[in-house]
Amino acid sequence: MTGSGLQLSAEYRRDSSWVATPRPRLSWVFTQAPPGWSQAAAELRLNDDRMEQINGPLNVFVGWPFEDLVARETYQVQVRLQGTDGIWTAWSDPLDIRLGTLGPGEWQARFSALTAPRQEAQPFIIRHRFLLDRKPARATLYWSALGAVKARIDGVEVDDSVLAPGWTSYADRVLHETTDVTALLEPGWRTIGLEVTGGWYTEVYGFADEARRVYGEQPCAAAQLHLLFDDGSEEIIASGDDWETTEGGEVVASGIYEGETIDHRRSLRWWDPQEGDWEAAAVAPDQPVPVARMNEPVRRVDTLAPVKVSSSAAGTILDFGQNLVGRLRIEVQGEPGTRIEIRHAEVLEDGELATRPLRRAAATDTFILSGTGTEVFEPVGTFHGFRYAEISGYPGEVDPERVQAIVLQSDLRRTGWLETSNPLLNQLHENIVWSMRGNFLSLPTDCPQRDERLGWTGDVQIFAPTAATLFDCNGFLANWLVDLRAEQDRAGGVVPNIVPNVFGFAWPAAAWGDAATVIPTVLAERFADDDLLTKSLDSMKAWVSSELAAAGGPGLWETTLQFGDWLDPDAPADMAGAAKTQPGLVATAYLYRSLDLLSKAAAHLGEDESAARARESADDVRAAFAAAYLTSEGRLVSDAPTAYALALQFGLIQGLSTREALARRLAHVIKRDAYHISTGFIGTPLVLDALTDFGYDSHAAALLLQTRCPSWLYPVTMGATTVWERWDSMLPDGSVNPGEMTSFNHYALGAVADWMYRRLAGIAPAAPGYSLIRFAPIALPGLDHATATVDTPAGRVEGGWRREKGAILWKLTVPAHATAAVRLPGLELEVGPGVHEWTTTEPTRTTAASVHMWSPVSEVVDNPEAFATVMKVLASHDGHLAEMVRRRTDWTLSTPLQIALFSVPPHVINQIAKELDA
Ligand code: BGC
């Protein structure tokens, strides 16, 4: 960037110069624009000779204005901008761009494997020695696998990717990596090779007895090296049956769920021709033509040291202080044949690893020492979700200084930061970031630790707006959507509940399949990715058709199996779908939502007829929804927060007075539950918006800042460092929820972060890519300040507020490529780029009335201190009774506390009375 203050980037990647399209769209941000500056035109320069001018303010996904890129060539692109004042900026630093795809017919490499593998999912090495008689001017390596691969030339790793090329819907496409290896190719004998494990390809997927290797029993891999010499001649070296393979390497067994066994007695310097027993490679029966990666690979993104060491029955437990996704790297010295075993878990129970939640995933790594000095182990083909690792068999005492946790993630660029005056809320935000880290690994997964780690569509549909704020996940999700579309095609238009669909079957489930309409919309809104919306339109239409077919037309959708408001806190531990909100209501709401989004997308893309048709069906669904679920008094038949939040936020109910009645009822039921969260996956991302859109800020505050179970902050008080799958994955007594499905790293309930950025700090997109920002933050009761920073396509936005001596100071930084609509108490205006500050007076807050035994419970619950006192005394007497009173009582009633506590023993009542008086 340097002097010009211009940041230029090419489609989807900032971590590499390789792009996956010959016409990469370009984006730029002017970070040093003077106040009031705006872009009138841009000039793009290619390789110092070609120039193109683009008029207007567009700075995001600008179409490639030059000829198609040629594979492997390096291009240098620069941009400079003209302000509306006519003045040009300096040229940006040159951006290197290279086309990572191969031309048609250029892929020659054969996917190859072992001839006679000893076991299923057998790790192996494939290599090739060749004589290079002169130094190539340029050498490009393409490599791929149905499995996971590390590529090396003469022992040197060609890049820093991990588990490459990642998991895709293998029947439709497999990715190839592209790497410049010129620096590794001096004249002489060279050995190129791939170390292959089964990775996701050979994994055993499915539940219980149904589990099987869905894709294949053995991994295979392919590579092709393109050499360009100074005289312009080219040579291609491609894998096939003239390459050699061996299963004699140090990786003895490897599986994503299982873990990995590495035996250093079998270490091979395989690039040394003398080492190993080799046989000709067998060309694999499947010969896909791989396609170039379009987004960031998985990399090692962080390293953590243990913070605590303890002993268990079997060994030493290391606590990394953070629930993370990755694996250990250990350094050790010992006798040959020494076996070290490492088991992983997210939490401890009674001082031991709690491994029950991992179900079928053994998540165990075994390292066997060669006894040759200091040895370093790190698995290559697996990852685990863990905070604790138990090491057994270590020679002598475990030296924590020689053990590290390596954090893995698709290497996305962080874009969102948030801070408030409440440390618990800050920790919640941090937990959400860590859950995204751990579950954005090659594809968006539900969880990273047990025998699932699958691309559940519902989870990411719910989380997408938050994801798009915390990290630049545009390319990551665009890549996954390619698989979604392919899997959807295979399922006749139905979006499967998981992508890639290793279950093989699909049925239309609301909120899960709606990933097809919601995610492209979110990416168009947050990143201005219109191309992706265009590519997604058929998929959106096909999904909506499947929904309509399942519903029997544009009306209620009550006919097919649903997940519903998954993990409603009131559902029994073993019945995650038994929610308070009727599944048909949820499904009908989502049917409307998808029709609405389809209609908007079609209109945006100029398909007016499709837009009108979808709108018409949407209106029918809306009418059916109101007719079936809305009562004449302005309530819904499922009198639960999720129902109200859906009706309000999806726009299912129109008419201001009815909407206000619904919002009032929502606030009522929130208070009825004493401000404890009462929504599952579906209602959780919507409930705070539904409250604050109608001015129920103190209800929202009470719900968000609640620390008792269930709530967003309860896990934080229990020491959580990631978002849990269930509101009570760990019960208040410290035991693990008995439900069979209990993860401590599931991002779905963390979808609240989107509200925190948009409404608490006030950074909301009001036009694609934040070219228009809506700044309407809420000075939430109970907080002193809140600020956020978001690196948007329009540039860096900073927004927030602070209470100071009876006033509220609001501050917003608008970047060069945006304007903002500001909506503050008593203030409405539009502002341009620059730093803006406003001060408003703080409305006088009514302090909570003091309460006593004869106060109505509706007053008790609105006095947080008094309510806490009541609960504390009850719990100190009998935890179960406290919980029962809390849940049984309708906290909106005028019934006196004394009466509501009718089943509580008199001496406890007396103690409550005494403490309330005090
Ligand atoms: C997953 C969820 C998923 C759900 C759907 C669970 O096993 O972990 O997050 O969405 O199944 O039924």
Short mmCIF file of C-alpha atoms and ligand atoms in Angstrom, two decimals, residues 207 359 445-447 450 452-454 456-459 497-498 507 512 563 566-567 576 681 725 741 743 746 748, ligand 1:
data_model
loop_
_atom_site.label_atom_id
_atom_site.label_comp_id
_atom_site.label_asym_id
_atom_site.label_seq_id
_atom_site.Cartn_x
_atom_site.Cartn_y
_atom_site.Cartn_z
CA PHE A 207 -24.44 -42.24 12.49
CA ARG A 359 -18.81 -40.04 20.31
CA THR A 445 -18.89 -26.98 9.84
CA ASP A 446 -21.24 -27.48 12.74
CA CYS A 447 -18.52 -28.52 15.16
CA ARG A 450 -16.94 -35.17 17.39
CA GLU A 452 -19.54 -34.95 12.55
CA ARG A 453 -17.62 -31.80 11.53
CA LEU A 454 -20.04 -31.59 8.63
CA TRP A 456 -24.63 -28.40 8.14
CA THR A 457 -26.43 -25.84 6.03
CA GLY A 458 -28.64 -24.49 8.81
CA ASP A 459 -25.78 -23.60 11.10
CA ASN A 497 -28.98 -30.61 5.10
CA ILE A 498 -25.24 -31.05 4.83
CA TRP A 507 -35.18 -33.73 2.21
CA TRP A 512 -31.26 -25.52 6.61
CA PHE A 563 -35.62 -29.47 12.60
CA TRP A 566 -33.42 -26.51 17.04
CA LEU A 567 -32.10 -26.61 20.61
CA ALA A 576 -33.31 -31.16 20.35
CA PHE A 681 -31.06 -21.80 16.47
CA GLU A 725 -23.88 -26.02 20.92
CA MET A 741 -25.18 -34.16 21.08
CA SER A 743 -20.40 -29.80 21.59
CA HIS A 746 -20.71 -24.64 17.68
CA ALA A 748 -24.84 -21.03 15.66
C1 BGC B 1 -25.47 -30.72 14.20
C2 BGC B 1 -26.21 -29.41 14.10
C3 BGC B 1 -27.13 -29.58 12.94
C4 BGC B 1 -28.16 -30.55 13.42
C5 BGC B 1 -29.31 -30.73 12.52
C6 BGC B 1 -26.46 -31.75 14.62
O1 BGC B 1 -25.93 -32.99 14.80
O2 BGC B 1 -24.38 -30.65 15.05
O3 BGC B 1 -25.61 -28.30 14.39
O4 BGC B 1 -27.62 -28.45 12.36
O5 BGC B 1 -27.55 -31.79 13.74
O6 BGC B 1 -30.11 -31.73 12.93
#
